DNA sequence: TGAGTTAGAGTCATCCTGACTTTTACTCGC
DNA sequence: GCGAGTAAAAGTCAGGATGACTCTAACTCA
């Protein structure tokens, strides 16, 4: 009889029904990688192969139980570090999934976070063969309700991309406007007019032109820009500007 | 060691630190009531007086442990029914609060929902003296981190009001445009131009004019309208159009 | 040196928004 | 019964944002 934190009454219900649901933290981790076919940036995410039942052998979101002394966000960052070795550029709570039918035997409530990272070479070739990167739109059949969770996380990512200032989390300290536009196009799944895109960013308050240009292309050298705004955070420490849903 | 939901290890940590955090569901319930001073609609919420420690005597959000067989949303609707006897017009998950310092002795992770209701006379005068309604902007000092939670729920309400079609949950089946505008003004806390408000709603697809008018005012009788769209839901069963956050 | 390429600036029509004016249709007081 | 008062409903107008597009600038490569 694990997990009897409190007393939930002492009627003649079965042992099984009296057990409170257990709590886990999972994290959807997004990064941009070149598409193997087109070469353009696309959204990928790392998954972990399950070694136990239920859903043994299937791929699943990285996650685990909530440590007694860590906050929810710390637990999510721990998932991130454990599977990729990276620190998040952006980390936000996604949703708490708690349907009664999502796990076969013991009921689990999962508080899911989602994160954006900039993967380096080491992170993309993990030593552990039970960790691998998948295209976020088509990750295959996942364990539990994780397909649904990934889909919702993608929806949230697109939402934040349209209404928030989150695209910079995919990029380095400086970037060209074409690179920034490619991030938007990869996430939103449609092409944007370069001229209008430029005009909108000129009116954005927290994007700043540097004096550097990228040399080497067979065309006019593009100027480098820098993002000067703070990394937006959803709930604690600063409200997100809109929509979220 | 991913997704090991059940076993929490057996190291020589103290009993206290090994206990997993317990899980509770709380619900922020919003309704419109006339302001006692101005008489115009304002946002109110019902609170429950705590009878036990910690925070005994203070007012708190209605809530309780998650039943083993009920979904998260069902538990939130249960909070609602228990404190007000009402069914929600709108119900959405708000956030999972899990900081280590939010409850003194046993750690509690609260998954908080928020709801909109149309209170009737019976619901506004509860028999239980440990339930009372408060103005949502100034509910006084609440137990735990519930002041912060109410503030965040208000922010979310305003957000949904600006970008979603949620105002109808406060109103009955038919309403005048002035009534609808009063709902927006009460929630957003600012006055709206009646002419522009009317124009925007004419272009809304899911609002429909009826053939009825309200007689009795000492002015031109206003037409009654009806909302024909579905009640929006945030995550399961239909995505919210935007922003959320 | 010219062709090719992308960066960046600029143009134009359209839509949306906020602020405002005018007309309509009722009730109330005289 | 008639004018004053009131809010509904429609209409007007300027400014700002947006989408589609054209034109010029600045580089590399053959």
XYZ file of C-alpha atoms (C1' of nucleotides) in Angstrom:
550
model
C 0.000 0.000 0.000
C 2.055 2.796 -1.318
C 1.107 6.443 -1.332
C -1.223 6.742 1.549
C -0.446 10.363 2.156
C -3.621 11.315 3.888
C -6.666 9.583 5.123
C -9.364 9.388 2.535
C -12.048 7.755 4.575
C -12.357 4.213 5.740
C -15.437 2.820 4.059
C -15.577 -0.653 2.671
C -14.160 0.225 -0.705
C -11.427 -1.878 -2.206
C -7.789 -1.172 -1.485
C -7.340 -0.182 -5.115
C -10.039 2.488 -5.123
C -8.765 4.084 -1.945
C -5.278 4.676 -3.282
C -4.842 8.322 -4.223
C -3.525 8.937 -7.741
C 0.210 9.280 -7.931
C 1.927 12.304 -9.413
C 4.506 12.524 -12.179
C 6.178 15.316 -14.131
C 6.810 14.986 -17.859
C 8.358 17.423 -20.289
C 7.897 18.033 -23.988
C 11.228 19.332 -25.278
C 11.327 21.154 -28.579
C 14.345 22.057 -30.663
C 14.928 23.034 -34.275
C 16.910 20.690 -36.490
C 17.292 20.681 -40.256
C 14.794 18.475 -42.026
C 16.744 15.568 -43.613
C 14.942 16.059 -46.921
C 14.497 19.773 -47.406
C 17.311 20.944 -45.170
C 15.118 23.659 -43.726
C 14.616 23.941 -39.984
C 11.892 21.780 -38.474
C 10.653 21.068 -34.965
C 12.031 17.953 -33.274
C 11.698 16.480 -29.827
C 13.618 13.857 -27.829
C 11.797 10.771 -26.587
C 12.738 7.969 -24.221
C 12.168 4.287 -24.838
C 10.256 2.609 -22.038
C 11.920 -0.429 -20.566
C 9.067 -1.532 -18.343
C 5.394 -2.261 -18.629
C 3.001 -0.760 -19.377
C 3.884 0.263 -22.944
C 7.305 -1.365 -22.692
C 9.385 -0.752 -25.809
C 7.322 2.231 -26.912
C 8.691 5.761 -26.976
C 7.472 8.199 -24.371
C 8.037 11.711 -23.093
C 10.839 12.079 -20.590
C 9.488 12.269 -17.090
C 9.430 10.806 -13.657
C 8.031 11.186 -10.181
C 8.120 14.522 -8.421
C 10.883 14.693 -5.855
C 9.770 15.644 -2.398
C 11.961 18.727 -2.222
C 11.850 20.027 -5.787
C 9.359 22.413 -7.328
C 7.374 21.402 -10.384
C 9.527 23.521 -12.628
C 12.722 22.113 -11.146
C 11.463 18.614 -11.792
C 10.768 19.517 -15.422
C 14.221 21.014 -15.793
C 15.544 17.789 -14.298
C 13.802 15.745 -16.987
C 15.413 18.011 -19.535
C 18.905 17.710 -18.122
C 18.656 13.968 -17.699
C 17.650 13.215 -21.267
C 19.514 15.890 -23.199
C 22.082 17.347 -20.837
C 20.810 20.787 -21.798
C 19.421 23.761 -19.935
C 16.127 25.187 -21.192
C 15.940 28.500 -23.035
C 12.263 28.527 -22.230
C 10.234 26.426 -19.823
C 6.550 26.654 -19.156
C 3.859 24.518 -17.667
C 1.627 22.980 -20.314
C -1.234 21.159 -18.630
C -2.089 18.603 -15.971
C -3.387 15.389 -17.493
C -5.376 13.281 -15.107
C -7.964 11.226 -16.928
C -8.782 7.953 -15.244
C -8.090 5.897 -18.343
C -4.680 7.162 -19.364
C -2.612 4.527 -17.618
C -3.722 0.922 -17.282
C -3.043 -0.104 -13.771
C -2.137 2.525 -11.162
C -3.686 5.882 -11.852
C -1.177 8.625 -12.629
C -1.708 12.370 -12.839
C 0.979 13.952 -15.020
C 1.849 17.606 -14.831
C 3.439 18.307 -18.182
C 5.897 21.085 -18.986
C 7.219 22.110 -22.346
C 10.627 23.538 -23.114
C 12.661 25.070 -25.898
C 16.371 24.275 -26.194
C 19.282 24.928 -28.497
C 20.828 21.510 -29.022
C 24.553 21.204 -29.565
C 26.289 18.328 -31.267
C 26.703 16.355 -28.050
C 23.042 16.594 -27.250
C 21.954 15.418 -30.679
C 23.988 12.204 -30.543
C 23.130 10.768 -27.166
C 25.138 7.865 -25.810
C 22.015 6.275 -24.449
C 20.327 4.316 -27.219
C 17.044 4.658 -25.343
C 16.941 8.359 -26.171
C 16.312 9.581 -29.704
C 15.008 12.649 -31.528
C 11.809 12.562 -33.588
C 9.992 15.052 -35.832
C 7.427 16.692 -33.622
C 4.610 16.485 -36.158
C 5.067 12.751 -36.729
C 6.613 11.121 -33.702
C 4.988 7.723 -34.317
C 2.877 5.841 -31.813
C 3.796 6.863 -28.304
C 3.055 5.387 -24.910
C 0.080 6.472 -22.795
C -1.679 9.593 -24.119
C 1.611 11.151 -25.131
C 0.594 11.641 -28.762
C -2.201 13.861 -27.588
C 0.144 15.706 -25.244
C 2.683 16.384 -27.986
C -0.053 17.663 -30.254
C -1.277 20.040 -27.594
C 2.255 21.216 -26.871
C 2.750 21.956 -30.559
C -0.463 23.960 -30.564
C 0.771 25.920 -27.577
C 4.133 26.499 -29.210
C 2.487 27.909 -32.336
C 0.270 30.054 -30.195
C 3.172 31.506 -28.253
C 5.044 32.047 -31.478
C 2.234 34.146 -32.928
C 1.417 36.169 -29.845
C 4.534 36.073 -27.702
C 8.219 36.694 -28.165
C 9.485 33.179 -27.950
C 11.229 32.617 -31.278
C 14.518 33.960 -29.908
C 14.734 30.945 -27.584
C 15.563 28.833 -30.643
C 18.365 31.124 -31.781
C 21.726 32.288 -30.537
C 22.634 35.688 -29.226
C 22.617 37.329 -32.648
C 20.775 36.348 -35.781
C 19.741 37.634 -39.154
C 16.170 38.462 -39.932
C 16.109 35.612 -42.420
C 17.077 33.159 -39.707
C 14.377 34.531 -37.453
C 11.867 34.244 -40.250
C 12.870 30.648 -40.848
C 12.093 29.898 -37.203
C 8.627 31.345 -37.584
C 8.072 29.476 -40.821
C 9.233 26.176 -39.357
C 6.943 26.425 -36.350
C 3.903 27.917 -38.038
C 4.221 25.713 -41.098
C 3.730 28.458 -43.655
C 5.864 30.951 -45.518
C 5.946 34.590 -44.526
C 6.508 37.606 -46.715
C 10.096 38.716 -46.074
C 9.293 42.386 -46.558
C 6.345 42.467 -44.211
C 8.206 40.351 -41.692
C 11.000 42.888 -41.656
C 8.617 45.774 -41.236
C 6.899 44.177 -38.271
C 10.178 43.537 -36.517
C 11.314 47.093 -37.037
C 8.372 48.193 -34.935
C 9.085 45.565 -32.252
C 10.558 47.334 -29.243
C 12.924 44.648 -28.004
C 14.837 43.784 -31.150
C 17.931 45.782 -31.850
C 20.246 46.046 -34.834
C 23.931 45.419 -34.310
C 26.735 46.820 -36.464
C 27.776 43.393 -37.658
C 26.975 41.741 -40.957
C 27.295 38.184 -42.120
C 29.864 37.982 -44.881
C 30.345 35.087 -47.231
C 27.012 34.670 -48.946
C 26.773 35.279 -52.669
C 24.487 38.211 -52.115
C 24.161 41.395 -50.127
C 25.378 40.688 -46.570
C 22.557 40.576 -44.037
C 22.702 42.563 -40.838
C 22.819 40.834 -37.468
C 20.208 41.615 -34.825
C 19.964 41.042 -31.126
C 17.003 40.375 -28.863
C 17.061 42.633 -25.843
C 13.799 41.667 -24.128
C 13.611 39.347 -21.171
C 12.879 35.673 -21.633
C 9.139 35.513 -21.180
C 7.802 33.239 -18.479
C 4.233 32.125 -18.252
C 3.033 32.158 -14.736
C 5.394 32.791 -11.858
C 7.507 35.884 -12.309
C 5.814 37.910 -14.968
C 2.653 37.343 -16.926
C 2.554 36.304 -20.503
C 1.101 38.917 -22.742
C -1.872 37.130 -24.161
C -3.811 34.220 -25.244
C -1.999 31.305 -23.987
C -5.045 29.460 -23.478
C 14.986 5.795 -14.888
C 12.146 7.411 -16.596
C 8.488 7.186 -15.717
C 8.877 5.205 -12.636
C 5.670 6.484 -11.202
C 5.258 4.147 -8.331
C 8.376 3.277 -6.458
C 10.068 6.218 -4.803
C 13.297 4.522 -3.808
C 14.323 3.196 -0.489
C 17.354 5.205 0.544
C 17.985 6.362 4.083
C 16.151 9.590 3.818
C 13.725 10.610 6.501
C 10.156 9.451 6.406
C 9.063 13.007 5.788
C 11.217 13.558 2.741
C 10.205 10.262 1.218
C 6.529 11.006 1.303
C 5.392 12.053 -2.148
C 3.467 15.330 -2.347
C -0.261 14.890 -2.046
C -2.670 16.109 -4.680
C -5.664 18.400 -4.317
C -8.096 20.100 -6.692
C -9.258 23.660 -6.088
C -11.600 25.822 -8.114
C -11.880 29.567 -8.608
C -15.548 30.290 -9.257
C -16.500 33.584 -10.879
C -19.925 35.132 -11.179
C -21.254 38.607 -11.875
C -23.140 40.419 -9.123
C -24.141 44.075 -8.892
C -21.632 46.198 -7.059
C -23.242 47.375 -3.792
C -22.109 50.956 -4.407
C -22.409 51.587 -8.116
C -24.987 48.925 -8.904
C -23.110 47.904 -12.028
C -22.051 44.305 -12.571
C -18.787 43.232 -10.937
C -16.894 39.973 -10.610
C -17.414 38.022 -7.391
C -16.257 34.646 -6.160
C -17.336 32.295 -3.357
C -14.836 31.308 -0.674
C -14.873 28.757 2.104
C -13.758 29.411 5.671
C -11.140 26.964 6.851
C -12.010 25.141 10.041
C -8.649 23.379 10.516
C -5.044 24.323 10.681
C -3.088 25.526 8.851
C -4.716 28.898 8.182
C -7.717 28.039 10.363
C -10.363 30.769 10.231
C -9.061 32.268 7.002
C -11.009 32.155 3.777
C -9.817 29.843 1.025
C -10.757 28.530 -2.382
C -13.134 25.591 -2.392
C -11.261 22.378 -2.969
C -10.368 18.975 -1.716
C -8.491 15.782 -2.509
C -8.883 14.091 -5.863
C -11.158 11.088 -5.691
C -9.684 7.881 -6.993
C -12.310 7.403 -9.683
C -13.019 10.966 -10.785
C -11.288 12.972 -13.460
C -9.684 16.307 -12.661
C -12.520 18.205 -14.272
C -15.122 16.164 -12.438
C -13.407 16.949 -9.167
C -13.493 20.659 -9.989
C -17.185 20.468 -10.869
C -17.650 18.702 -7.538
C -16.044 21.617 -5.710
C -18.429 23.896 -7.525
C -21.539 21.898 -6.723
C -20.571 21.442 -3.107
C -20.030 25.127 -2.358
C -22.641 26.765 -4.589
C -25.012 24.000 -5.698
C -24.532 25.252 -9.254
C -23.386 23.710 -12.505
C -20.631 25.542 -14.386
C -21.340 27.452 -17.580
C -17.650 27.292 -18.272
C -14.907 25.219 -16.668
C -11.236 25.205 -17.547
C -8.008 24.153 -15.968
C -6.014 27.117 -14.701
C -2.643 25.915 -13.465
C -0.937 23.406 -11.235
C 0.613 25.062 -8.201
C 3.327 23.007 -6.572
C 5.872 25.226 -4.870
C 7.523 23.638 -1.878
C 6.661 26.514 0.411
C 2.953 26.939 -0.220
C 1.740 24.791 2.637
C 3.498 24.545 5.983
C 3.569 20.938 6.913
C 2.661 18.303 4.350
C 3.456 19.346 0.825
C 0.429 19.730 -1.403
C 0.282 20.119 -5.176
C -2.941 21.846 -6.178
C -4.398 21.568 -9.638
C -6.625 24.608 -9.893
C -9.614 25.028 -12.184
C -11.646 28.145 -12.800
C -15.320 28.342 -13.606
C -18.038 30.766 -14.630
C -21.539 30.409 -13.235
C -24.876 32.198 -13.273
C -25.856 32.382 -9.626
C -29.508 32.253 -8.666
C -30.975 33.591 -5.452
C -30.505 30.317 -3.595
C -26.835 30.153 -4.484
C -26.174 33.714 -3.355
C -27.592 33.163 0.136
C -25.942 29.956 1.247
C -27.178 28.255 4.413
C -23.647 27.392 5.366
C -22.111 30.364 7.140
C -18.682 29.100 6.168
C -19.332 29.993 2.542
C -19.514 33.609 1.394
C -19.097 35.689 -1.753
C -16.314 38.272 -2.123
C -15.346 40.841 -4.755
C -12.763 39.116 -6.905
C -10.420 42.105 -7.063
C -10.300 42.502 -3.284
C -11.009 39.238 -1.561
C -8.958 40.063 1.536
C -6.175 37.915 2.936
C -6.669 34.320 1.914
C -5.121 31.069 3.087
C -2.074 29.513 1.415
C -1.146 31.181 -1.892
C -4.759 31.652 -2.815
C -4.455 35.398 -3.289
C -1.939 34.762 -6.020
C -4.147 32.096 -7.549
C -7.180 34.372 -7.654
C -5.125 37.091 -9.266
C -3.902 34.722 -11.937
C -7.427 33.429 -12.534
C -8.627 37.004 -13.006
C -5.863 37.582 -15.502
C -6.897 34.480 -17.381
C -10.538 35.527 -17.304
C -9.693 38.898 -18.827
C -7.566 37.221 -21.432
C -10.312 34.811 -22.443
C -12.741 37.688 -22.501
C -10.619 39.636 -24.963
C -9.668 36.784 -27.244
C -12.315 34.133 -26.732
C -16.064 33.956 -26.710
C -16.678 33.481 -23.051
C -18.811 36.452 -22.060
C -22.003 34.584 -22.888
C -21.346 32.206 -19.989
C -22.275 35.047 -17.641
C -25.582 35.744 -19.375
C -28.816 33.948 -20.010
C -30.119 32.570 -23.268
C -30.923 35.976 -24.746
C -29.479 39.359 -23.956
C -29.215 42.888 -25.260
C -25.981 44.255 -26.637
C -25.858 46.697 -23.732
C -25.952 43.811 -21.263
C -23.192 42.050 -23.137
C -21.158 45.220 -23.155
C -21.648 45.584 -19.412
C -20.155 42.111 -18.967
C -17.090 43.099 -20.934
C -16.774 46.356 -19.033
C -17.091 44.640 -15.663
C -14.425 42.072 -16.437
C -12.009 44.291 -18.327
C -12.445 47.205 -15.950
C -12.847 49.876 -18.603
C -15.647 51.376 -20.638
C -16.177 50.451 -24.257
C -17.589 52.556 -27.052
C -21.151 51.327 -27.622
C -21.059 51.986 -31.347
C -17.810 50.183 -31.974
C -18.853 47.346 -29.716
C -21.992 46.868 -31.762
C -20.053 46.896 -35.004
C -17.643 44.236 -33.811
C -20.433 41.936 -32.718
C -22.266 42.302 -35.995
C -19.252 40.728 -37.670
C -19.051 37.924 -35.071
C -20.300 34.760 -36.706
C -21.934 33.108 -33.721
C -24.166 35.869 -32.443
C -27.638 36.080 -33.880
C -30.399 38.655 -33.647
C -33.790 37.523 -32.465
C -37.103 39.191 -33.317
C -37.734 40.187 -29.721
C -37.185 43.553 -28.112
C -37.117 44.642 -24.502
C -40.007 46.962 -23.792
C -40.380 49.219 -20.813
C -37.321 51.459 -20.918
C -37.824 55.159 -21.475
C -35.932 55.000 -24.747
C -35.819 53.035 -27.982
C -36.336 49.345 -27.157
C -33.177 47.282 -27.571
C -33.172 44.104 -29.601
C -32.456 40.765 -27.987
C -29.637 38.592 -29.285
C -28.708 34.957 -28.895
C -25.337 33.208 -28.827
C -25.278 30.247 -31.179
C -21.667 29.098 -30.829
C -20.598 26.181 -28.713
C -19.330 26.711 -25.205
C -15.584 26.894 -25.690
C -13.445 24.444 -23.804
C -9.734 24.804 -23.356
C -8.013 21.545 -23.780
C -9.922 18.318 -24.086
C -12.645 18.426 -26.689
C -11.798 21.376 -28.840
C -8.968 23.837 -28.805
C -9.312 27.387 -27.701
C -8.849 29.835 -30.486
C -5.875 31.705 -29.260
C -3.648 32.934 -26.632
C -4.792 31.157 -23.632
C -1.634 30.960 -21.793
C 32.384 42.442 -65.834
C 27.869 40.644 -65.986
C 24.606 37.203 -64.049
C 22.592 35.512 -59.990
C 21.096 36.015 -55.364
C 19.278 37.765 -51.253
C 18.936 42.108 -48.214
C 16.469 45.951 -47.480
C 13.515 49.959 -48.647
C 9.438 51.555 -50.519
C 4.481 51.670 -52.624
C -0.423 50.883 -52.622
C -5.030 49.142 -51.651
C -7.634 47.137 -48.041
C -9.213 46.145 -43.519
C -9.676 47.217 -38.650
C -9.985 50.405 -34.930
C -11.168 54.470 -32.019
C -13.719 58.668 -31.810
C -17.509 60.896 -33.097
C -22.252 62.432 -35.238
C -26.892 61.544 -36.683
C -31.258 59.328 -36.699
C -34.690 56.249 -34.557
C -38.041 54.872 -31.146
C -39.492 54.687 -26.923
C -41.286 57.019 -21.898
C -42.345 60.698 -18.996
C -43.931 65.293 -17.554
C -46.745 69.032 -18.708
C -51.179 65.411 -27.323
C -46.659 67.422 -27.555
C -41.877 68.442 -26.480
C -37.877 66.902 -23.607
C -34.972 63.204 -22.310
C -32.779 58.794 -23.140
C -30.555 55.052 -25.049
C -30.548 52.113 -29.462
C -28.832 51.741 -33.868
C -26.652 53.393 -37.976
C -23.330 56.070 -40.235
C -18.902 58.908 -40.896
C -14.008 59.786 -40.844
C -9.031 59.669 -39.901
C -5.190 56.824 -38.569
C -2.749 52.479 -38.135
C -1.844 47.781 -39.378
C -1.656 44.287 -42.951
C -0.912 41.637 -47.391
C 0.884 41.804 -51.974
C 4.008 43.722 -54.647
C 8.053 46.505 -56.911
C 12.496 48.551 -56.877
C 17.270 49.294 -55.432
C 21.600 47.745 -52.874
C 25.482 44.802 -52.150
C 27.621 40.858 -52.282
C 29.872 36.225 -54.956
C 30.885 33.460 -58.677
C 31.797 32.180 -63.442
